[in-house]
Short mmCIF file of C-alpha atoms and ligand atoms in Angstrom, two decimals:
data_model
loop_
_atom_site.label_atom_id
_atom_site.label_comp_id
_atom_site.label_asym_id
_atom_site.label_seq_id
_atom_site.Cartn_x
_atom_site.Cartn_y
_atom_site.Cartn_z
CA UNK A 1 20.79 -24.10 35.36
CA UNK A 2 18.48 -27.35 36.00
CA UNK A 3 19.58 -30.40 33.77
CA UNK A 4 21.25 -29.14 30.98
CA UNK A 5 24.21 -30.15 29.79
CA UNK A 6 26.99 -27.51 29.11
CA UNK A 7 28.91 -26.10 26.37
CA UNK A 8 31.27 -23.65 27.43
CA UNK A 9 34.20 -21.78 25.27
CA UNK A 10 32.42 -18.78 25.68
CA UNK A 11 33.34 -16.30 22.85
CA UNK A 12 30.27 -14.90 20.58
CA UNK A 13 27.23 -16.53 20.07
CA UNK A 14 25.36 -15.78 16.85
CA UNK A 15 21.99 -17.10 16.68
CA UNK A 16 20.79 -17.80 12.58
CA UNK A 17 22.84 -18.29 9.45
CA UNK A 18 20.87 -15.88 7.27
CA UNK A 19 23.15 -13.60 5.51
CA UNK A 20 23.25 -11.29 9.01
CA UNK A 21 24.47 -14.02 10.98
CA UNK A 22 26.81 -15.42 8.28
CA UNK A 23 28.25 -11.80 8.13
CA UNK A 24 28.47 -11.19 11.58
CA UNK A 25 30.86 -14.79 12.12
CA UNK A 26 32.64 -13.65 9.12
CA UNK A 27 33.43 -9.69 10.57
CA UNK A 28 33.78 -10.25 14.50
CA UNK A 29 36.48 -13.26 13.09
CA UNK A 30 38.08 -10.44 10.69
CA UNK A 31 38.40 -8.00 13.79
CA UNK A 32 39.14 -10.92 16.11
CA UNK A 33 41.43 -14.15 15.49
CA UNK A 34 41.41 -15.80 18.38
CA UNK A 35 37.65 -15.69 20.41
CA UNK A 36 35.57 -18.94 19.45
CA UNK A 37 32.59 -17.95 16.93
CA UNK A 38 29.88 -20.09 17.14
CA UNK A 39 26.47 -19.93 15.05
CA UNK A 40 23.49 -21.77 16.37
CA UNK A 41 20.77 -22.22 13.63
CA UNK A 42 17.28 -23.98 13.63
CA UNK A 43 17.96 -24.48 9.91
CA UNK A 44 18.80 -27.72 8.69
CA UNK A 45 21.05 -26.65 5.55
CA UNK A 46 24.30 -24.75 5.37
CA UNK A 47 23.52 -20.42 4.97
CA UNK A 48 22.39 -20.18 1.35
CA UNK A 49 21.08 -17.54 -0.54
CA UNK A 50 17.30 -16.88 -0.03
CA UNK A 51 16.91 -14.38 -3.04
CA UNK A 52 17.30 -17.44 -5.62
CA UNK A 53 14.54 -19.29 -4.05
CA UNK A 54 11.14 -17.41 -5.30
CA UNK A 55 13.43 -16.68 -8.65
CA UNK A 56 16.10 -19.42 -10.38
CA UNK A 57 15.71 -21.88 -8.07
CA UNK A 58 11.99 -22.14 -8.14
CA UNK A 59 12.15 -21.82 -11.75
CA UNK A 60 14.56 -24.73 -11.68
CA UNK A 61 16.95 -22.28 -13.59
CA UNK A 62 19.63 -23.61 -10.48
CA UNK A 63 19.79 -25.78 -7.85
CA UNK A 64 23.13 -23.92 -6.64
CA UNK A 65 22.14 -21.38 -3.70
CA UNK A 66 25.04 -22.30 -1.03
CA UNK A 67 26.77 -18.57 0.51
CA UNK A 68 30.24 -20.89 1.10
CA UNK A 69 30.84 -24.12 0.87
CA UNK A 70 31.73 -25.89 4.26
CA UNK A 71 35.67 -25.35 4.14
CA UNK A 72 35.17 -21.29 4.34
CA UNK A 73 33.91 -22.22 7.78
CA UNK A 74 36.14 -24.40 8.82
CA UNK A 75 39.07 -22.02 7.49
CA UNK A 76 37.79 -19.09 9.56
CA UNK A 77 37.43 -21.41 12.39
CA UNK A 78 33.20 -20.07 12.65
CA UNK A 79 31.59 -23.54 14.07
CA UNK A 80 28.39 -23.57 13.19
CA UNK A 81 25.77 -25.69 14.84
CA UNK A 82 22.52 -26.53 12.51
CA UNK A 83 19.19 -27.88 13.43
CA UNK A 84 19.55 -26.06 16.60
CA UNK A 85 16.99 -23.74 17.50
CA UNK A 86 17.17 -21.32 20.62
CA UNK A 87 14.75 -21.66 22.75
CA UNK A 88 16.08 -19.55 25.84
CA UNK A 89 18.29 -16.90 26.31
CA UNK A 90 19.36 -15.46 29.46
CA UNK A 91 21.18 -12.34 29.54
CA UNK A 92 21.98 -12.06 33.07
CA UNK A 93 23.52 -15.64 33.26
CA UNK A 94 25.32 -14.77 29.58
CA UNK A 95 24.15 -17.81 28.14
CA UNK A 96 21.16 -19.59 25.57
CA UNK A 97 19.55 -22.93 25.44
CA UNK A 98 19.64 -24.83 22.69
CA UNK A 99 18.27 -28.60 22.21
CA UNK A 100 18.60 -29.26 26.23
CA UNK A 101 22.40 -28.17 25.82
CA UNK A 102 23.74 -24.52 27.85
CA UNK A 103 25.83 -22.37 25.69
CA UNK A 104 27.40 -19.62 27.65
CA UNK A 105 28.61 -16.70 25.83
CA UNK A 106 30.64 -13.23 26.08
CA UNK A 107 28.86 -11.74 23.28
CA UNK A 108 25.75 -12.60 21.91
CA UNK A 109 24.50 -11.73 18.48
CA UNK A 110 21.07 -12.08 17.26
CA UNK A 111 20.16 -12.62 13.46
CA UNK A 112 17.07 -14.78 13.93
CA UNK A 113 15.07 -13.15 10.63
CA UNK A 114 11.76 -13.34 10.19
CA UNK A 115 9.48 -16.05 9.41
CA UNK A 116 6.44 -15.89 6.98
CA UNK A 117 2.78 -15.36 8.24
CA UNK A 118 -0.14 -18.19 7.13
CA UNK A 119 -3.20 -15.89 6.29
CA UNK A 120 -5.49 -16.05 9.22
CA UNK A 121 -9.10 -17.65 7.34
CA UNK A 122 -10.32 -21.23 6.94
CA UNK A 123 -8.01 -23.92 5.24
CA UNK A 124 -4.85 -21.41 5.61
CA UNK A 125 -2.80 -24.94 6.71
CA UNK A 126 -3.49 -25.46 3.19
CA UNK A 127 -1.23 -22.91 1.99
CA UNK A 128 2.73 -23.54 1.58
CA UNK A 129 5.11 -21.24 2.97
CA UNK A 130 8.29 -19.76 1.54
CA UNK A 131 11.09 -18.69 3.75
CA UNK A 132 13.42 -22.11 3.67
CA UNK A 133 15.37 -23.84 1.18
CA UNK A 134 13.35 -27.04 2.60
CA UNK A 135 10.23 -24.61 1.56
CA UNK A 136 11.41 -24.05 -1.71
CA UNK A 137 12.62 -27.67 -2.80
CA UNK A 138 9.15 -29.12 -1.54
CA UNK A 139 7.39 -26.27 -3.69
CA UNK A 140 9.28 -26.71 -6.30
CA UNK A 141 8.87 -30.57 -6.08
CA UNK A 142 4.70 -29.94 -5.75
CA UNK A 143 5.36 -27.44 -9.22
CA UNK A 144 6.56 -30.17 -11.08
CA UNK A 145 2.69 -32.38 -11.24
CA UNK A 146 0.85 -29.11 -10.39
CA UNK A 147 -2.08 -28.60 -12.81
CA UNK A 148 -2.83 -25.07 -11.40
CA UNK A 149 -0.93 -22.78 -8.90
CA UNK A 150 -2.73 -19.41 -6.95
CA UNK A 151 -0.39 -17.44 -5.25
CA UNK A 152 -1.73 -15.07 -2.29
CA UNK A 153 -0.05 -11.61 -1.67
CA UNK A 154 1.38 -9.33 -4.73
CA UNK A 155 4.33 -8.35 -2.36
CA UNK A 156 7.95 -8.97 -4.28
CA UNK A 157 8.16 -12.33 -2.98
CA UNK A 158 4.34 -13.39 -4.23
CA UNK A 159 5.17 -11.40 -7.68
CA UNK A 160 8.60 -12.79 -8.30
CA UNK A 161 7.56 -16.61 -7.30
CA UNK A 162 4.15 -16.41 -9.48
CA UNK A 163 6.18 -15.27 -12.63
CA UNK A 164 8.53 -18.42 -11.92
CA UNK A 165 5.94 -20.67 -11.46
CA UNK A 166 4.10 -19.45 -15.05
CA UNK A 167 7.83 -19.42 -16.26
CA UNK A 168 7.70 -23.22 -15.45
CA UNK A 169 4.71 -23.66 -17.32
CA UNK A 170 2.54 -24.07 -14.23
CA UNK A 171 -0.60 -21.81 -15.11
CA UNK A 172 -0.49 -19.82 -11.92
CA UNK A 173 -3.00 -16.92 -10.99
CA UNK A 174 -1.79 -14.11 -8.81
CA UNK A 175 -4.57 -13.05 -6.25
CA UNK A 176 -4.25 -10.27 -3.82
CA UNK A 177 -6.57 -7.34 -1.83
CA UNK A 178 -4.31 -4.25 -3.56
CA UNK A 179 -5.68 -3.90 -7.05
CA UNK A 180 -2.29 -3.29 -7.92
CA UNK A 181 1.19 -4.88 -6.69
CA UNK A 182 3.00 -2.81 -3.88
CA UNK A 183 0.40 0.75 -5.42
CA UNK A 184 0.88 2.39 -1.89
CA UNK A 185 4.38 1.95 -1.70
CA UNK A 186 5.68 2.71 -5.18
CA UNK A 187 2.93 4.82 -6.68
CA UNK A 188 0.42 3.86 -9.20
CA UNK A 189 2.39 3.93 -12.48
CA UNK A 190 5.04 1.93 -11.21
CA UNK A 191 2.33 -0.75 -9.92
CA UNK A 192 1.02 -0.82 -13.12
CA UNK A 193 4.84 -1.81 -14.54
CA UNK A 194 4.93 -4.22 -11.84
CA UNK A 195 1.35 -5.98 -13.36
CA UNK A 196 2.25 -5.99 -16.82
CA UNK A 197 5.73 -7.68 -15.88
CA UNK A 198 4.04 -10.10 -14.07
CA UNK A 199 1.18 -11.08 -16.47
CA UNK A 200 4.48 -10.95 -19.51
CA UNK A 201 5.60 -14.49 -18.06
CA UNK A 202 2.09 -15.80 -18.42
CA UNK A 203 0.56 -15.66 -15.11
CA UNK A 204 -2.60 -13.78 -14.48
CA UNK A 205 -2.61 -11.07 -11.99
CA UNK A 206 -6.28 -10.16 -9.72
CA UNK A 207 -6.48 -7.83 -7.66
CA UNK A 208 -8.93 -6.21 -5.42
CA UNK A 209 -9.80 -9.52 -4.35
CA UNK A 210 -9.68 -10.86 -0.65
CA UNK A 211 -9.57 -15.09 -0.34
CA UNK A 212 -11.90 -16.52 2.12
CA UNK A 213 -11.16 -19.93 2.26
CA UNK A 214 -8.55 -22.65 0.54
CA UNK A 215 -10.25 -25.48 0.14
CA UNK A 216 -9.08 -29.04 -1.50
CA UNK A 217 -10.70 -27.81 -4.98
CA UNK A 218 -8.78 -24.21 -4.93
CA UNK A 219 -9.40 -21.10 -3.69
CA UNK A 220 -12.38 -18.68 -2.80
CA UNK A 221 -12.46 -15.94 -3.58
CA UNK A 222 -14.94 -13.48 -1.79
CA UNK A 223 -16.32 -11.93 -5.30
CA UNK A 224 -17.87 -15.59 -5.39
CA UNK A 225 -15.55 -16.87 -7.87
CA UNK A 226 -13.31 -20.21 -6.95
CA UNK A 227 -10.34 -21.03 -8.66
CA UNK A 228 -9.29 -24.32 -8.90
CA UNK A 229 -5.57 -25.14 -7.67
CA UNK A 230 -3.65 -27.98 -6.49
CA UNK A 231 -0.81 -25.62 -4.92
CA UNK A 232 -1.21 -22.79 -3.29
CA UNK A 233 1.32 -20.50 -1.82
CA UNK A 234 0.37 -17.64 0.53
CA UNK A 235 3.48 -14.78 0.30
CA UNK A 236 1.31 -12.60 2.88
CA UNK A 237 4.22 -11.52 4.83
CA UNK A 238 6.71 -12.23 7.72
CA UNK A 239 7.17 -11.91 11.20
CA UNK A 240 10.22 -11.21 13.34
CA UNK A 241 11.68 -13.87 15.43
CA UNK A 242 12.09 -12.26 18.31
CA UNK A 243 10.09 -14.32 21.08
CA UNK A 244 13.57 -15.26 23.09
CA UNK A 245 14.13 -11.48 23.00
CA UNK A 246 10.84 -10.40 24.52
CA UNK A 247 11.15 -13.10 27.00
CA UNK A 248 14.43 -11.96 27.85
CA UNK A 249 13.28 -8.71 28.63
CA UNK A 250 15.28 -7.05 25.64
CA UNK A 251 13.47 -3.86 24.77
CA UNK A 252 11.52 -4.41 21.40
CA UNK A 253 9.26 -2.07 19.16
CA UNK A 254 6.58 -4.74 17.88
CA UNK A 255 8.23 -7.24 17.07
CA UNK A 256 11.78 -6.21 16.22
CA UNK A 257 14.63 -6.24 19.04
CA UNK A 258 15.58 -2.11 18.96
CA UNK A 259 19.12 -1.43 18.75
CA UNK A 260 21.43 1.42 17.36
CA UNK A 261 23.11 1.83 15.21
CA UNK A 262 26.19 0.10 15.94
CA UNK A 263 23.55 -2.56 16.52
CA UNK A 264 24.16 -2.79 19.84
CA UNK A 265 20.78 -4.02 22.04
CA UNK A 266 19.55 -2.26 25.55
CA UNK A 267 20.84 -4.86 26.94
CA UNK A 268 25.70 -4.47 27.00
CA UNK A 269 26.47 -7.70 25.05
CA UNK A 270 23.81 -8.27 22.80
CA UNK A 271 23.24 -7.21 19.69
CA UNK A 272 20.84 -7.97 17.01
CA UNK A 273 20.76 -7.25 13.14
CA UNK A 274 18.65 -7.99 10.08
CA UNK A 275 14.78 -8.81 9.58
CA UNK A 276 14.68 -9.70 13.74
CA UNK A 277 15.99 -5.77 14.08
CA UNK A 278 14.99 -2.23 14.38
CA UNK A 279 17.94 -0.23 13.95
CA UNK A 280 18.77 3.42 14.23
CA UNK A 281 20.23 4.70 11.17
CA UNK A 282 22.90 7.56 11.17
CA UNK A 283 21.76 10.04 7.97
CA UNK A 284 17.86 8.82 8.40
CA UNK A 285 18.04 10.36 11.51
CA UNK A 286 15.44 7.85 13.02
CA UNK A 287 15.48 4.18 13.39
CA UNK A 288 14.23 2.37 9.82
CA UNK A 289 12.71 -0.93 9.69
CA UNK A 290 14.40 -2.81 6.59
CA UNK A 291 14.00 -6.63 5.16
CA UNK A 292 16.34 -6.68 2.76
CA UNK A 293 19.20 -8.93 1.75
CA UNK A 294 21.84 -6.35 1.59
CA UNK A 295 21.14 -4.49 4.57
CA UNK A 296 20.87 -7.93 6.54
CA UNK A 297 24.46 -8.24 5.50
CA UNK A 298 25.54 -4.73 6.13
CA UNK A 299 23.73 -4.80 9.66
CA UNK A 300 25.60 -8.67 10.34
CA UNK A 301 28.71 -7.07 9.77
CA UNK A 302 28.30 -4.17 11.88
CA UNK A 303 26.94 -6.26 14.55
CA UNK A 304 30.84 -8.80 14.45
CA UNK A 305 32.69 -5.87 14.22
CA UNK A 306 31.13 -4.27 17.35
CA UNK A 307 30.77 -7.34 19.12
CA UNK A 308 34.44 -7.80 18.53
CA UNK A 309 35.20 -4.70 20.19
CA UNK A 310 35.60 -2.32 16.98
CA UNK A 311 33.70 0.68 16.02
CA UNK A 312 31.34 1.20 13.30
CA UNK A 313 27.80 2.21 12.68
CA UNK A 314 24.66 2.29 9.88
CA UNK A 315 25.14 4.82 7.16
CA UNK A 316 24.45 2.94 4.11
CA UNK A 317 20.84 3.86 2.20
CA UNK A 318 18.89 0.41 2.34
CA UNK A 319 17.92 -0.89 -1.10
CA UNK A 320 17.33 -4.34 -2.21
CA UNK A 321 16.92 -5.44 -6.26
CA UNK A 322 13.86 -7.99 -7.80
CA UNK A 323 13.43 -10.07 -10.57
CA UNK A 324 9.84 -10.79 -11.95
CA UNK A 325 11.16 -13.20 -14.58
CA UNK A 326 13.39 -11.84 -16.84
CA UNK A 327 13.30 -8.24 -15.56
CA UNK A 328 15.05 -6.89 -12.85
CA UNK A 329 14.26 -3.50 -11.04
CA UNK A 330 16.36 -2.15 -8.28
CA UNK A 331 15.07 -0.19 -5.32
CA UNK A 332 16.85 2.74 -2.89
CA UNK A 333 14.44 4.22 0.04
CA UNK A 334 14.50 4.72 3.21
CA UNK A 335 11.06 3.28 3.62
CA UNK A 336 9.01 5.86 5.36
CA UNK A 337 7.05 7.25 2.52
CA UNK A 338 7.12 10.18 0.08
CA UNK A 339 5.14 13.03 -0.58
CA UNK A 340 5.72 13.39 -4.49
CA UNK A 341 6.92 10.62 -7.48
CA UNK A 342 7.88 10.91 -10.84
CA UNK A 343 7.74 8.29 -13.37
CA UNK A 344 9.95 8.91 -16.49
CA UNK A 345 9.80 6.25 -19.15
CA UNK A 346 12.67 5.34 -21.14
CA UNK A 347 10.63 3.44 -23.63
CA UNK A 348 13.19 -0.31 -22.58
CA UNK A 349 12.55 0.38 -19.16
CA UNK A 350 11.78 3.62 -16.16
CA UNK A 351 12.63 5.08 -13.27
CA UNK A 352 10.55 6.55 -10.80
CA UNK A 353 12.02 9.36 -8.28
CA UNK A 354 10.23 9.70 -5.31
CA UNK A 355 10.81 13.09 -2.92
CA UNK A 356 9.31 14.86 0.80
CA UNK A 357 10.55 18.00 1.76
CA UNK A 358 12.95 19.25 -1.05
CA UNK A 359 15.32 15.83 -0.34
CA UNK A 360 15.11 12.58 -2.59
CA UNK A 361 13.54 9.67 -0.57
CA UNK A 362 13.55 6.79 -2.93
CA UNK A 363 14.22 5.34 -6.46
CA UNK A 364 13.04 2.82 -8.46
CA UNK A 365 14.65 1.54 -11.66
CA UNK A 366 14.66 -0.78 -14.16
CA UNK A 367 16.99 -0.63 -17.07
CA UNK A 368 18.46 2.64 -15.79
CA UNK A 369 21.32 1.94 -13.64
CA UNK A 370 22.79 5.63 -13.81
CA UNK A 371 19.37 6.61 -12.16
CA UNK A 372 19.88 3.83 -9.34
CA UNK A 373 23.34 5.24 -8.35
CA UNK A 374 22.74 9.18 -8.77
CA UNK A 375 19.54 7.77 -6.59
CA UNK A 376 21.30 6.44 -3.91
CA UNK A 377 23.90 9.13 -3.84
CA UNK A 378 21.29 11.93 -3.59
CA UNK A 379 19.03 9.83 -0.53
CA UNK A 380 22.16 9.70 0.84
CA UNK A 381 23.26 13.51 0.58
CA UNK A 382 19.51 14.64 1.30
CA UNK A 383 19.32 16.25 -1.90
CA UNK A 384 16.28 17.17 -4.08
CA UNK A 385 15.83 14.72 -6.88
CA UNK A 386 17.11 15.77 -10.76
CA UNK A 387 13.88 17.01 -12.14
CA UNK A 388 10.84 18.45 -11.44
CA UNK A 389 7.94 16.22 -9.53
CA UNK A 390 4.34 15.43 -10.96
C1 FAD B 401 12.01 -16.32 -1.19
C2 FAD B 401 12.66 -15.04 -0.75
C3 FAD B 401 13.18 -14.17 -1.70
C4 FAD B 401 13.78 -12.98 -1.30
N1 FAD B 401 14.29 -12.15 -2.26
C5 FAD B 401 14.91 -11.02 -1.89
C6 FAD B 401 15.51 -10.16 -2.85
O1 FAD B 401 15.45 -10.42 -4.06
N2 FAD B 401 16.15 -9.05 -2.42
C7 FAD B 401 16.24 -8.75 -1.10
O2 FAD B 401 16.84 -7.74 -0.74
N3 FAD B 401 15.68 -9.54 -0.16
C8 FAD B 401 15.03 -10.66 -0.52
N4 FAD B 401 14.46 -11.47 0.43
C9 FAD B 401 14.52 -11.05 1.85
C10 FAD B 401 15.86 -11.45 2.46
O3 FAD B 401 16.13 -12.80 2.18
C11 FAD B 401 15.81 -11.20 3.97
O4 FAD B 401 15.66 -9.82 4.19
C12 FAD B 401 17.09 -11.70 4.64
O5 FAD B 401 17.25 -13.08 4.47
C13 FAD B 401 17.10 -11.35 6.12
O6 FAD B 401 18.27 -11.85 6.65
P1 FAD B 401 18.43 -12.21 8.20
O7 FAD B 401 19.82 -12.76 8.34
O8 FAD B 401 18.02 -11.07 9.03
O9 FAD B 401 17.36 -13.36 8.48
P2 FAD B 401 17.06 -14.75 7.78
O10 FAD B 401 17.68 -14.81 6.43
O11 FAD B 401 15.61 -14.97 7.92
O12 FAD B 401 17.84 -15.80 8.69
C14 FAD B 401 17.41 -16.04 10.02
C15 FAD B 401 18.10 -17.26 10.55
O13 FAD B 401 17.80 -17.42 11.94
C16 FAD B 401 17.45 -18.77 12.20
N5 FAD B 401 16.64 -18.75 13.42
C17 FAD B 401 15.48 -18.10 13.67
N6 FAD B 401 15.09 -18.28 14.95
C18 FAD B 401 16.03 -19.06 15.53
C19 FAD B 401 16.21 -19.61 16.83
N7 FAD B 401 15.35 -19.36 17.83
N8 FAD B 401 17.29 -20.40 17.06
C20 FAD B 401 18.19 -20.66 16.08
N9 FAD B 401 18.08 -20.14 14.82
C21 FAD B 401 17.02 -19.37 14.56
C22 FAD B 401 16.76 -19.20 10.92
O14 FAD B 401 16.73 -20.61 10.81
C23 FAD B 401 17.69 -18.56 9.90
O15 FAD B 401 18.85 -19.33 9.72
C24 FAD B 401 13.85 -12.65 0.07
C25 FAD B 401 13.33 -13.54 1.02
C26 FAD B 401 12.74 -14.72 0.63
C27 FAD B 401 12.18 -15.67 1.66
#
């Protein structure tokens, strides 16, 4: 179509080189050995770990975040094409635009993430962003002459990235609306953990505070108070990429491209996986929205395999682990609520069981890895957790 120039070798397409699209090239070339596998990415680097980047990386702990060097590519013959975003797709023709160029494809895969949201108020172009490596080398570049960090949102990634900041030395203040981190989702006492593991490393956590501006002095706050900052980072959440999929007339739900759970898209020969997707999941019974390394993985290399022609669906319980410095807690749910918790402390560390109906829901653990596996095994099963609720 019109003047672009074309690319054909048809094969799969896989759009992104998060961990979704990296698995996806690395499954559909397991179950196929022959078909050219091609990943198109806007990003500049080679796929590398994002977890690393609010934790050891930031904290300048390591600088080594690459998923495979460049030979694992080249030995699964995957060609992947970087600083080369999608702007097009077009299902009926089978093929996406990229940079001016036509790519056509047999299968088309999309892992396009999410991205993160600036805070909608006055100065937010102010605010850094973390989703990239490029993000997190230029923050962590600004971190090294900072004099004062605020970081908006007590979400994982605002918690985990304020505690490496303070970790660094930076004297960073955590500001967010939730008078405690992540209180709806994981119950007071655990929020309350989540505080006191923040403010351990040496930054200060507010909340019940909403900012109204960033200015060049700092931040406003709208209990009057300013604090002064050089660098602020807003961690206020992320959005699906999923404009070529609405414009291709893919059926969505919001913002994520629905698909089942073999993550196969309404539309034969497209399927999406990850942040970007809203999968069906086999035990849940329902489809569950996850953004989460692992399952990003485990839904990339459902998507190859199917793509390829195999058969396999969702059935794993999505989970994902955090560090706020030092400390690590681990998470199972499937992310639709819970009508009762429990907290049991184990003096080192807790876990907190969370239940609706008479079937575990969730888990959350730190220092109590036999909780985190009977947890996962009972959200799996449907069974009621191992001791009585609160
Ligand atoms: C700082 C940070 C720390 C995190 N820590 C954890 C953690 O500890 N545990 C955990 O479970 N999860 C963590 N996450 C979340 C986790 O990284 C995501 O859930 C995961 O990366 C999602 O994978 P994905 O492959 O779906 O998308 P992404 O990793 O977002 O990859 C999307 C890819 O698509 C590309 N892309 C997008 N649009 C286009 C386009 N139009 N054309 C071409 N390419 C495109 C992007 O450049 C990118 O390569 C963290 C995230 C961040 C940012």
């Amino acid at each position: 179509m019109g003047n672009h120039a074309e690319v054909t070798n048809l094969g799969v397409i896989i759009v992104g080189s998060g961990p979704a699209g990296v698995a996806a090239a690395e499954s559909f070339r397991e179950h196929d050995s022959t078909a050219p596998v091609r990943i198109l990415t806007a990003d500049a680097d080679l796929p590398y770990a994002r977890p690393p980047l609010s934790k050891e990386f930031l904290r300048g702990a390591t600088d080594d975040v690459a998923l495979h060097p460049a030979q694992w590519f080249d030995d699964r013959d995957i060609e992947i094409t970087r600083s080369a975003t999608v702007d097009r797709l077009d299902v009926g023709e089978r093929a996406v635009y990229a940079g001016g160029q036509r790519h056509g494809y047999d299968t088309l895969i999309l892992a396009c993430g999410a991205a993160p949201v600036a805070p909608p108020m006055p100065g937010a172009q102010r605010a850094r962003l973390l989703r990239s490596l490029a993000d997190a080398a230029a923050l962590r570049d600004k971190a090294h002459t900072a004099t004062s960090a605020v970081v908006i949102g007590s979400g994982f990634i605002g918690c985990e990235a304020a505690a490496s900041l303070a970790m660094r030395g930076v004297p960073v203040t955590l500001v967010a609306p939730e008078p405690l981190p992540q209180e709806k989702r994981l119950g007071t006492a655990a929020a309350e953990r989540l505080r006191d593991l923040v403010n351990d490393t040496g930054a200060r956590h507010v909340g019940g505070v909403s900012v109204q501006e960033i200015t060049e002095a700092g931040v406003r706050l709208d209990n009057g108070v300013t604090i002064d900052s050089d660098l602020v980072l807003a961690a206020t959440g992320v959005e699906p990429q999923s404009r070529i999929a609405a414009e291709a007339g893919l059926s969505l739900d919001g913002s994520r491209i629905i698909v089942g759970s073999d993550m196969g898209a309404s539309t034969p020969g497209v399927y999406a996986a990850g942040d970007v997707a809203l999968a069906y999941h086999e035990v849940a019974g329902r489809r569950v929205a996850i953004e989460h390394w692992q399952d990003a993985t485990d839904q990339g290399a459902i998507a190859g395999t199917c793509a390829a022609g195999s058969q396999t669906k969702w059935v794993g319980v999505p989970g994902f682990w955090t560090s706020i410095g030092e400390a690590t807690l681990k998470y199972h749910a499937w992310g639709g609520g819970y009508e009762r918790s429990r907290f049991i402390d184990h003096g080192d560390g807790f876990t907190v069981w969370y239940e609706s109906g008479d079937a575990t829901v969730g888990v959350l653990t730190y220092n109590a890895d036999a909780d985190y596996d009977l947890g996962e095994r009972l959200i799996a099963e449907q069974r009621p957790c191992p001791m009585p609720m609160e």
